[in-house]
Short mmCIF file of C-alpha atoms and ligand atoms in Angstrom, two decimals:
data_model
loop_
_atom_site.label_atom_id
_atom_site.label_comp_id
_atom_site.label_asym_id
_atom_site.label_seq_id
_atom_site.Cartn_x
_atom_site.Cartn_y
_atom_site.Cartn_z
CA UNK T 1 0.14 0.17 0.05
CA UNK T 2 0.96 3.46 -0.82
CA UNK T 3 -0.55 5.27 2.21
CA UNK T 4 -2.58 7.90 -0.13
CA UNK T 5 -6.00 7.90 -0.93
CA UNK T 6 -5.67 8.56 -4.51
CA UNK T 7 -2.94 8.22 -6.96
CA UNK T 8 -3.86 9.59 -10.62
CA UNK T 9 -0.99 8.40 -12.99
CA UNK T 10 -0.75 10.72 -16.54
CA UNK T 11 1.75 11.16 -19.50
CA UNK T 12 0.51 14.09 -19.76
CA UNK T 13 0.38 15.90 -16.35
CA UNK T 14 -0.01 19.77 -16.53
CA UNK T 15 2.53 21.37 -13.64
CA UNK T 16 3.56 25.18 -13.34
CA UNK T 17 6.96 23.72 -14.76
CA UNK T 18 5.16 22.65 -18.12
CA UNK T 19 3.82 19.00 -18.92
CA UNK T 20 5.67 15.88 -17.82
CA UNK T 21 4.15 12.05 -17.17
CA UNK T 22 3.80 11.45 -13.48
CA UNK T 23 1.85 10.24 -10.61
CA UNK T 24 -0.03 12.58 -8.95
CA UNK T 25 -0.69 11.61 -5.02
CA UNK T 26 -3.21 12.78 -2.96
CA UNK T 27 -3.94 12.65 0.51
CA UNK T 28 -6.81 14.33 2.64
CA UNK T 29 -7.70 16.32 0.12
CA UNK T 30 -4.07 17.48 -0.85
CA UNK T 31 -1.80 16.79 -3.48
CA UNK T 32 0.74 15.23 -1.11
CA UNK T 33 3.56 14.12 -3.98
CA UNK T 34 4.43 14.11 -7.28
CA UNK T 35 6.30 10.87 -8.21
CA UNK T 36 7.42 9.62 -11.56
CA UNK T 37 5.14 7.83 -14.03
CA UNK T 38 5.49 4.37 -13.30
CA UNK T 39 6.84 4.73 -9.46
CA UNK T 40 3.49 4.70 -8.25
CA UNK T 41 0.66 2.46 -8.46
CA UNK T 42 -2.62 4.45 -9.42
CA UNK T 43 -5.46 5.09 -11.58
CA UNK T 44 -3.92 5.11 -15.14
CA UNK T 45 -5.10 7.92 -17.27
CA UNK T 46 -3.00 7.24 -20.16
CA UNK T 47 -2.70 10.25 -22.57
CA UNK T 48 -5.22 11.84 -20.90
CA UNK T 49 -3.84 15.20 -19.80
CA UNK T 50 -4.39 15.59 -16.11
CA UNK T 51 -4.94 19.78 -15.47
CA UNK T 52 -5.60 21.35 -12.29
CA UNK T 53 -9.21 22.30 -12.25
CA UNK T 54 -10.08 25.48 -13.15
CA UNK T 55 -10.62 29.05 -11.60
CA UNK T 56 -13.14 31.47 -12.69
CA UNK T 57 -13.29 34.24 -10.77
CA UNK T 58 -15.87 35.87 -12.89
CA UNK T 59 -19.38 34.27 -12.36
CA UNK T 60 -23.38 35.44 -12.18
CA UNK T 61 -25.10 32.71 -9.90
CA UNK T 62 -27.96 35.32 -9.17
CA UNK T 63 -29.65 33.72 -6.27
CA UNK T 64 -31.02 34.49 -4.29
CA UNK T 65 -33.73 36.73 -5.82
CA UNK T 66 -33.33 35.70 -9.43
CA UNK T 67 -32.92 32.21 -9.16
CA UNK T 68 -35.25 31.51 -12.05
CA UNK T 69 -31.98 33.15 -14.43
CA UNK T 70 -29.36 30.99 -12.50
CA UNK T 71 -28.34 29.19 -8.99
CA UNK T 72 -26.10 27.79 -6.99
CA UNK T 73 -26.87 24.35 -7.65
CA UNK T 74 -26.94 24.45 -11.66
CA UNK T 75 -24.33 26.78 -11.97
CA UNK T 76 -21.79 24.80 -9.96
CA UNK T 77 -22.60 21.29 -11.84
CA UNK T 78 -22.20 23.10 -15.02
CA UNK T 79 -18.44 24.37 -14.02
CA UNK T 80 -17.80 20.84 -12.85
CA UNK T 81 -18.73 19.30 -16.06
CA UNK T 82 -16.56 22.45 -17.26
CA UNK T 83 -13.54 21.09 -15.15
CA UNK T 84 -13.92 24.34 -13.25
CA UNK T 85 -13.86 23.65 -9.67
CA UNK T 86 -13.72 26.79 -8.13
CA UNK T 87 -15.67 29.92 -9.02
CA UNK T 88 -15.85 33.37 -7.59
CA UNK T 89 -19.80 34.29 -7.52
CA UNK T 90 -20.08 37.86 -9.01
CA UNK T 91 -22.50 40.48 -6.28
CA UNK T 92 -25.07 41.50 -8.65
CA UNK T 93 -28.11 40.19 -10.30
CA UNK T 94 -29.08 38.14 -7.17
CA UNK T 95 -31.22 40.07 -4.75
CA UNK T 96 -29.74 41.29 -2.11
CA UNK T 97 -26.95 42.72 -3.85
CA UNK T 98 -23.79 42.08 -2.02
CA UNK T 99 -23.31 44.99 -0.94
CA UNK T 100 -22.79 44.47 2.75
CA UNK T 101 -22.32 41.51 5.03
CA UNK T 102 -26.02 40.72 5.87
CA UNK T 103 -26.22 40.45 2.25
CA UNK T 104 -22.99 38.26 2.15
CA UNK T 105 -24.60 36.02 4.90
CA UNK T 106 -27.30 35.53 2.51
CA UNK T 107 -25.65 34.73 0.11
CA UNK T 108 -24.04 32.16 1.61
CA UNK T 109 -26.87 30.59 3.35
CA UNK T 110 -28.35 30.86 -0.58
CA UNK T 111 -25.67 28.26 -1.64
CA UNK T 112 -24.79 26.47 1.31
CA UNK T 113 -25.62 22.51 0.52
CA UNK T 114 -25.98 23.41 -3.16
CA UNK T 115 -22.75 23.24 -4.29
CA UNK T 116 -20.74 20.82 -6.80
CA UNK T 117 -17.47 22.92 -6.64
CA UNK T 118 -16.14 25.78 -4.36
CA UNK T 119 -17.65 28.89 -4.61
CA UNK T 120 -15.98 32.49 -3.03
CA UNK T 121 -17.80 36.25 -3.33
CA UNK T 122 -17.41 39.32 -4.54
CA UNK T 123 -18.37 41.96 -2.61
CA UNK T 124 -19.95 44.87 -4.52
CA UNK T 125 -19.07 48.65 -4.66
CA UNK T 126 -22.21 50.62 -5.03
CA UNK T 127 -22.53 54.58 -4.68
CA UNK T 128 -23.18 55.20 -0.56
CA UNK T 129 -21.90 51.98 0.99
CA UNK T 130 -17.54 52.66 1.27
CA UNK T 131 -17.89 52.48 5.19
CA UNK T 132 -19.50 48.88 4.65
CA UNK T 133 -16.16 47.83 2.77
CA UNK T 134 -13.82 47.29 5.37
CA UNK T 135 -16.32 45.18 7.09
CA UNK T 136 -17.26 43.05 4.01
CA UNK T 137 -13.87 42.72 3.09
CA UNK T 138 -13.29 41.42 6.51
CA UNK T 139 -16.48 39.00 5.98
CA UNK T 140 -14.33 37.42 3.58
CA UNK T 141 -15.17 38.55 0.14
CA UNK T 142 -12.24 38.52 -2.35
CA UNK T 143 -12.27 41.81 -3.48
CA UNK T 144 -15.16 44.51 -5.19
CA UNK T 145 -16.61 44.78 -8.08
CA UNK T 146 -17.76 47.81 -9.56
CA UNK T 147 -19.51 49.33 -12.45
CA UNK T 148 -18.58 52.69 -14.29
CA UNK T 149 -21.61 52.64 -16.42
CA UNK T 150 -25.08 51.40 -15.80
CA UNK T 151 -24.75 47.81 -14.72
CA UNK T 152 -28.87 47.09 -16.36
CA UNK T 153 -29.84 46.01 -12.78
CA UNK T 154 -31.33 49.46 -10.78
CA UNK T 155 -30.57 48.11 -7.31
CA UNK T 156 -26.12 47.78 -8.29
CA UNK T 157 -25.68 51.55 -9.73
CA UNK T 158 -22.68 52.35 -10.94
CA UNK T 159 -19.49 54.54 -9.44
CA UNK T 160 -18.54 58.25 -10.62
CA UNK T 161 -15.03 58.93 -10.68
CA UNK T 162 -14.94 60.46 -7.26
CA UNK T 163 -17.11 57.06 -5.70
CA UNK T 164 -13.98 55.30 -6.74
CA UNK T 165 -11.74 56.92 -5.39
CA UNK T 166 -13.49 57.05 -1.96
CA UNK T 167 -14.18 53.10 -2.17
CA UNK T 168 -10.22 52.84 -3.43
CA UNK T 169 -9.50 54.88 0.22
CA UNK T 170 -12.43 52.89 2.05
CA UNK T 171 -10.34 49.67 1.44
CA UNK T 172 -7.05 48.15 0.65
CA UNK T 173 -8.37 45.66 -1.26
CA UNK T 174 -8.47 44.13 -4.94
CA UNK T 175 -11.60 45.93 -7.00
CA UNK T 176 -12.87 44.53 -10.72
CA UNK T 177 -13.97 47.07 -12.62
CA UNK T 178 -16.62 47.09 -15.41
CA UNK T 179 -14.86 49.57 -17.57
CA UNK T 180 -16.92 50.93 -20.03
CA UNK T 181 -17.52 55.09 -20.05
CA UNK T 182 -21.64 56.35 -20.35
CA UNK T 183 -20.25 59.45 -21.49
CA UNK T 184 -18.60 57.40 -24.64
CA UNK T 185 -22.16 55.48 -25.29
CA UNK T 186 -24.39 56.22 -27.95
CA UNK T 187 -28.31 55.05 -27.13
CA UNK T 188 -28.71 51.64 -29.17
CA UNK T 189 -31.57 52.06 -31.87
CA UNK T 190 -34.19 49.07 -32.03
CA UNK T 191 -32.50 47.16 -34.41
CA UNK T 192 -32.06 43.28 -35.28
CA UNK T 193 -29.11 43.81 -36.56
CA UNK T 194 -25.34 43.63 -34.66
CA UNK T 195 -23.33 46.14 -36.41
CA UNK T 196 -26.27 48.66 -35.04
CA UNK T 197 -25.47 48.04 -30.84
CA UNK T 198 -21.87 47.57 -31.35
CA UNK T 199 -21.84 50.80 -32.46
CA UNK T 200 -23.30 52.00 -29.55
CA UNK T 201 -21.11 50.65 -27.33
CA UNK T 202 -17.33 51.97 -28.80
CA UNK T 203 -14.03 51.01 -28.28
CA UNK T 204 -13.79 54.40 -26.93
CA UNK T 205 -15.75 54.29 -23.82
CA UNK T 206 -13.67 51.00 -22.63
CA UNK T 207 -10.58 53.11 -24.03
CA UNK T 208 -11.86 56.34 -22.00
CA UNK T 209 -13.28 54.75 -18.49
CA UNK T 210 -9.72 51.82 -18.33
CA UNK T 211 -7.58 55.21 -18.96
CA UNK T 212 -9.49 56.67 -15.59
CA UNK T 213 -9.13 53.15 -13.54
CA UNK T 214 -5.71 53.54 -14.21
CA UNK T 215 -5.27 56.94 -13.30
CA UNK T 216 -7.04 56.27 -10.21
CA UNK T 217 -5.20 53.48 -8.78
CA UNK T 218 -1.60 55.18 -9.85
CA UNK T 219 -2.49 56.89 -6.45
CA UNK T 220 -2.83 53.98 -4.74
CA UNK T 221 -4.74 50.59 -4.86
CA UNK T 222 -5.12 47.78 -7.10
CA UNK T 223 -7.51 47.09 -10.23
CA UNK T 224 -8.51 44.47 -12.27
CA UNK T 225 -10.53 45.15 -15.63
CA UNK T 226 -13.05 42.65 -16.24
CA UNK T 227 -13.98 41.22 -19.63
CA UNK T 228 -11.75 43.36 -21.60
CA UNK T 229 -13.05 43.27 -25.21
CA UNK T 230 -11.22 46.55 -27.12
CA UNK T 231 -7.86 45.58 -27.96
CA UNK T 232 -6.86 49.44 -28.16
CA UNK T 233 -6.39 49.48 -24.57
CA UNK T 234 -3.91 47.28 -24.61
CA UNK T 235 -1.38 49.32 -25.09
CA UNK T 236 -2.02 52.06 -22.03
CA UNK T 237 -2.67 48.90 -19.90
CA UNK T 238 0.74 47.63 -20.72
CA UNK T 239 2.37 51.75 -20.15
CA UNK T 240 0.85 51.39 -17.03
CA UNK T 241 2.07 48.00 -15.54
CA UNK T 242 5.63 49.25 -16.87
CA UNK T 243 5.23 51.86 -14.79
CA UNK T 244 4.64 49.48 -11.62
CA UNK T 245 0.72 51.04 -11.71
CA UNK T 246 -1.38 47.79 -9.87
CA UNK T 247 -3.19 46.72 -12.46
CA UNK T 248 -4.51 44.17 -14.54
CA UNK T 249 -6.98 42.59 -16.96
CA UNK T 250 -8.82 39.60 -17.98
CA UNK T 251 -10.73 38.68 -21.09
CA UNK T 252 -13.32 35.54 -22.23
CA UNK T 253 -14.06 32.93 -24.38
CA UNK T 254 -16.28 34.78 -26.08
CA UNK T 255 -14.14 37.35 -27.26
CA UNK T 256 -11.63 35.22 -28.06
CA UNK T 257 -13.76 32.91 -30.77
CA UNK T 258 -16.68 34.90 -31.42
CA UNK T 259 -16.22 37.96 -34.12
CA UNK T 260 -19.14 40.71 -34.87
CA UNK T 261 -19.00 39.69 -38.68
CA UNK T 262 -20.70 36.38 -38.04
CA UNK T 263 -23.56 37.43 -35.83
CA UNK T 264 -26.56 37.00 -37.76
CA UNK T 265 -29.73 39.24 -37.72
CA UNK T 266 -31.43 38.70 -34.51
CA UNK T 267 -29.14 36.64 -33.02
CA UNK T 268 -29.41 38.06 -29.70
CA UNK T 269 -27.84 35.48 -27.93
CA UNK T 270 -24.36 36.62 -29.09
CA UNK T 271 -25.25 39.94 -26.73
CA UNK T 272 -23.12 41.43 -23.96
CA UNK T 273 -21.25 43.77 -22.60
CA UNK T 274 -19.03 45.50 -23.78
CA UNK T 275 -19.90 43.76 -27.21
CA UNK T 276 -18.16 41.32 -29.20
CA UNK T 277 -16.21 43.23 -31.44
CA UNK T 278 -14.63 42.45 -35.25
CA UNK T 279 -12.12 39.96 -36.34
CA UNK T 280 -9.15 42.03 -36.38
CA UNK T 281 -9.97 43.09 -32.90
CA UNK T 282 -10.15 39.35 -31.64
CA UNK T 283 -6.67 38.45 -33.43
CA UNK T 284 -5.29 41.40 -31.04
CA UNK T 285 -6.61 40.44 -27.92
CA UNK T 286 -4.90 37.15 -28.70
CA UNK T 287 -1.50 38.50 -28.84
CA UNK T 288 -2.39 40.35 -25.32
CA UNK T 289 -2.64 37.50 -24.11
CA UNK T 290 0.44 35.32 -25.76
CA UNK T 291 2.41 38.82 -24.50
CA UNK T 292 0.92 38.54 -20.74
CA UNK T 293 -0.72 41.85 -21.26
CA UNK T 294 -4.39 40.10 -20.45
CA UNK T 295 -3.58 37.45 -17.42
CA UNK T 296 -6.67 35.83 -17.01
CA UNK T 297 -9.50 34.11 -19.48
CA UNK T 298 -12.73 33.74 -17.03
CA UNK T 299 -16.34 33.11 -18.26
CA UNK T 300 -18.36 36.15 -17.51
CA UNK T 301 -21.49 33.42 -17.27
CA UNK T 302 -24.27 35.40 -16.95
CA UNK T 303 -27.43 33.96 -17.92
CA UNK T 304 -30.86 34.59 -17.76
CA UNK T 305 -34.34 33.32 -18.80
CA UNK T 306 -34.97 32.41 -22.50
CA UNK T 307 -37.50 35.33 -22.58
CA UNK T 308 -35.63 38.07 -21.56
CA UNK T 309 -33.10 37.52 -24.96
CA UNK T 310 -36.51 38.71 -26.65
CA UNK T 311 -36.36 35.69 -29.45
CA UNK T 312 -40.03 37.23 -30.11
CA UNK T 313 -38.26 40.51 -32.12
CA UNK T 314 -34.53 39.80 -32.39
CA UNK T 315 -33.57 42.85 -30.87
CA UNK T 316 -30.62 43.91 -29.63
CA UNK T 317 -31.14 46.88 -27.68
CA UNK T 318 -34.13 45.20 -25.99
CA UNK T 319 -32.48 41.84 -25.08
CA UNK T 320 -30.43 41.18 -22.03
CA UNK T 321 -26.74 41.33 -22.19
CA UNK T 322 -24.83 38.28 -21.38
CA UNK T 323 -23.39 34.80 -22.44
CA UNK T 324 -23.73 31.85 -20.18
CA UNK T 325 -20.42 29.81 -21.03
CA UNK T 326 -19.03 27.83 -17.67
CA UNK T 327 -19.23 24.66 -19.33
CA UNK T 328 -17.93 25.23 -22.17
CA UNK T 329 -14.90 27.84 -21.52
CA UNK T 330 -12.25 25.47 -21.77
CA UNK T 331 -13.20 23.70 -25.06
CA UNK T 332 -13.65 26.85 -26.55
CA UNK T 333 -10.28 28.68 -25.85
CA UNK T 334 -7.74 25.38 -26.21
CA UNK T 335 -9.46 25.07 -29.66
CA UNK T 336 -8.92 28.11 -30.45
CA UNK T 337 -5.09 28.46 -28.78
CA UNK T 338 -3.91 24.90 -30.09
CA UNK T 339 -4.58 26.31 -33.53
CA UNK T 340 -2.46 29.48 -32.42
CA UNK T 341 -0.15 26.90 -31.61
CA UNK T 342 -0.39 27.35 -27.43
CA UNK T 343 0.17 24.90 -25.17
CA UNK T 344 -2.01 23.56 -22.73
CA UNK T 345 0.02 24.37 -20.16
CA UNK T 346 -0.97 28.27 -21.25
CA UNK T 347 -4.26 27.64 -21.61
CA UNK T 348 -4.17 26.41 -17.93
CA UNK T 349 -2.26 29.71 -16.86
CA UNK T 350 -4.87 31.50 -17.96
CA UNK T 351 -8.04 30.07 -16.66
CA UNK T 352 -6.24 27.77 -13.41
CA UNK T 353 -2.94 29.59 -12.21
CA UNK T 354 -3.37 33.32 -12.73
CA UNK T 355 -7.20 33.48 -11.99
CA UNK T 356 -6.54 32.14 -8.36
CA UNK T 357 -3.36 34.34 -7.92
CA UNK T 358 -5.57 37.34 -9.00
CA UNK T 359 -7.43 36.52 -5.85
CA UNK T 360 -5.51 35.02 -3.66
CA UNK T 361 -5.92 31.34 -3.38
CA UNK T 362 -2.44 30.07 -3.37
CA UNK T 363 -4.33 25.92 -3.13
CA UNK T 364 -6.07 26.51 -6.05
CA UNK T 365 -4.95 26.19 -9.83
CA UNK T 366 -1.90 24.74 -9.73
CA UNK T 367 -0.95 20.71 -9.56
CA UNK T 368 2.25 21.23 -7.01
CA UNK T 369 2.27 19.59 -3.70
CA UNK T 370 0.52 21.27 -0.62
CA UNK T 371 -2.49 22.32 -3.36
CA UNK T 372 -6.18 21.35 -3.23
CA UNK T 373 -6.12 17.80 -5.36
CA UNK T 374 -8.48 19.81 -7.68
CA UNK T 375 -8.29 17.60 -10.83
CA UNK T 376 -9.22 17.32 -14.10
CA UNK T 377 -8.61 14.26 -16.51
CA UNK T 378 -9.14 16.24 -20.33
CA UNK T 379 -9.05 14.41 -23.69
CA UNK T 380 -7.34 17.17 -25.80
CA UNK T 381 -7.70 15.61 -29.10
CA UNK T 382 -11.18 14.59 -28.53
CA UNK T 383 -14.35 16.41 -30.78
CA UNK T 384 -17.51 17.29 -30.08
CA UNK T 385 -20.24 19.45 -31.26
CA UNK T 386 -21.90 21.38 -29.00
CA UNK T 387 -25.34 20.42 -28.31
CA UNK T 388 -27.63 23.01 -25.67
CA UNK T 389 -29.10 20.61 -24.51
CA UNK T 390 -26.23 19.46 -23.19
CA UNK T 391 -25.38 21.79 -20.82
CA UNK T 392 -26.33 22.09 -17.20
CA UNK T 393 -26.39 25.43 -16.47
CA UNK T 394 -30.22 26.42 -16.29
CA UNK T 395 -31.40 27.43 -19.78
CA UNK T 396 -29.73 26.18 -22.25
CA UNK T 397 -29.13 29.06 -24.23
CA UNK T 398 -25.77 30.18 -25.86
CA UNK T 399 -24.23 30.89 -29.06
CA UNK T 400 -21.95 28.26 -29.41
CA UNK T 401 -24.71 25.91 -30.53
CA UNK T 402 -23.68 22.87 -33.13
CA UNK T 403 -20.20 24.40 -33.30
CA UNK T 404 -17.50 21.83 -33.27
CA UNK T 405 -14.90 22.24 -30.38
CA UNK T 406 -11.96 20.40 -29.45
CA UNK T 407 -10.98 18.84 -25.80
CA UNK T 408 -13.36 16.97 -23.70
CA UNK T 409 -13.63 16.69 -19.81
CA UNK T 410 -13.90 13.10 -18.63
CA UNK T 411 -13.35 13.60 -15.31
CA UNK T 412 -13.45 16.44 -12.26
CA UNK T 413 -12.05 15.62 -8.92
CA UNK T 414 -12.57 18.14 -5.84
CA UNK T 415 -10.41 17.73 -3.26
CA UNK T 416 -9.15 14.51 -4.54
CA UNK T 417 -12.92 13.26 -4.71
CA UNK T 418 -14.72 12.63 -7.68
CA UNK T 419 -17.60 14.84 -8.83
CA UNK T 420 -20.40 13.43 -9.61
CA UNK T 421 -23.36 16.18 -10.33
CA UNK T 422 -25.10 13.88 -7.49
CA UNK T 423 -23.23 14.94 -4.24
CA UNK T 424 -22.19 18.69 -2.97
CA UNK T 425 -19.24 18.29 -1.59
CA UNK T 426 -18.41 22.19 -2.57
CA UNK T 427 -17.09 24.41 0.14
CA UNK T 428 -17.96 28.12 0.62
CA UNK T 429 -14.35 30.20 0.61
CA UNK T 430 -13.23 32.63 2.34
CA UNK T 431 -10.24 35.22 1.30
CA UNK T 432 -7.35 34.72 3.82
CA UNK T 433 -9.07 30.98 4.69
CA UNK T 434 -6.09 28.29 4.28
ZN1 ZN Q 1 -19.96 40.14 -15.45
#
């Protein structure tokens, strides 16, 4: 006997140092040793890649309050099926929004006992709650989300620039920002044409807002740009980082895989904010990832009920903005990344290690001794066609239906235990806890 609870052997273990054949040894939910492939008996995964579970720091669960849009049980089941073992829930779209300690407790109670993967929470910074932020941070949120533009829901209003400055001064925390400048937006006309919608939210809106966030954190604090779509903002982000400004950025699978030119008329399932832009922009986002200016790829999983997508009219102005891709992010990104010559280790860095580091989860996102045994067996060369009825999130609305993708998740383990979709073994995570 080896004294381990679980040993997984693979010819392709994706470690921070790259891919190699190894035996990953687990005891009490943690990786306690990484041995040569032949050295320890165990479950042989052969040529299936063994990767760390992905860490998705941008998920809208919406429970309680809008549970009919999405809930903890369905979202975390979709996550596990997609190889995601940790999600951090956004503070808005649920009611109440997570803007004080009482609301966080309400969220935790709603999530408790329902989760198939680990779940942490972002807090929200809104006008007038700067005084709540230190207590909310101490209660375990991983940082604070704010909008600089209308959020789409009335109970989560945006901050203006003085409000952002006040929030940054109120607490030493990570601020994650929806960066579009309201002054640069134009009213979206009622239209079935995607181009009309894109014109209403130009790249300049992101550029202006990101410049403002950079300016704000130059005098202190730490910010992260959510769901970067406009590649034209990459240069100012790179410059700021060179100056030592504590700013980082993420993008999402849809900005890397979909292009404005290809969106059919009336196909509101493609609507999100900021919008998907043209193919030349997409190419530059890939370069931003390769250069490291964009560190993370996360889903911005933001579902709603199918009627809110307005399939009756196909009106982009009236439809809810949000794309739900928690279950598909890995194959979407991997399919495109491999075509560009990236290794699986790159995808793991963007979708697991870097998001874990962003929120300060040292035991997540890596196959290293001491880390949680959150693991994924992945068949990188297998192909499948997206069938919306096989998606586990609450309403199977997706812009990816019928797409051929590479990479199939065969099995997901959470702390060394296979996730079976039946038992809710996910834990609620708090900032700073081991
Ligand atoms: Zn979002």
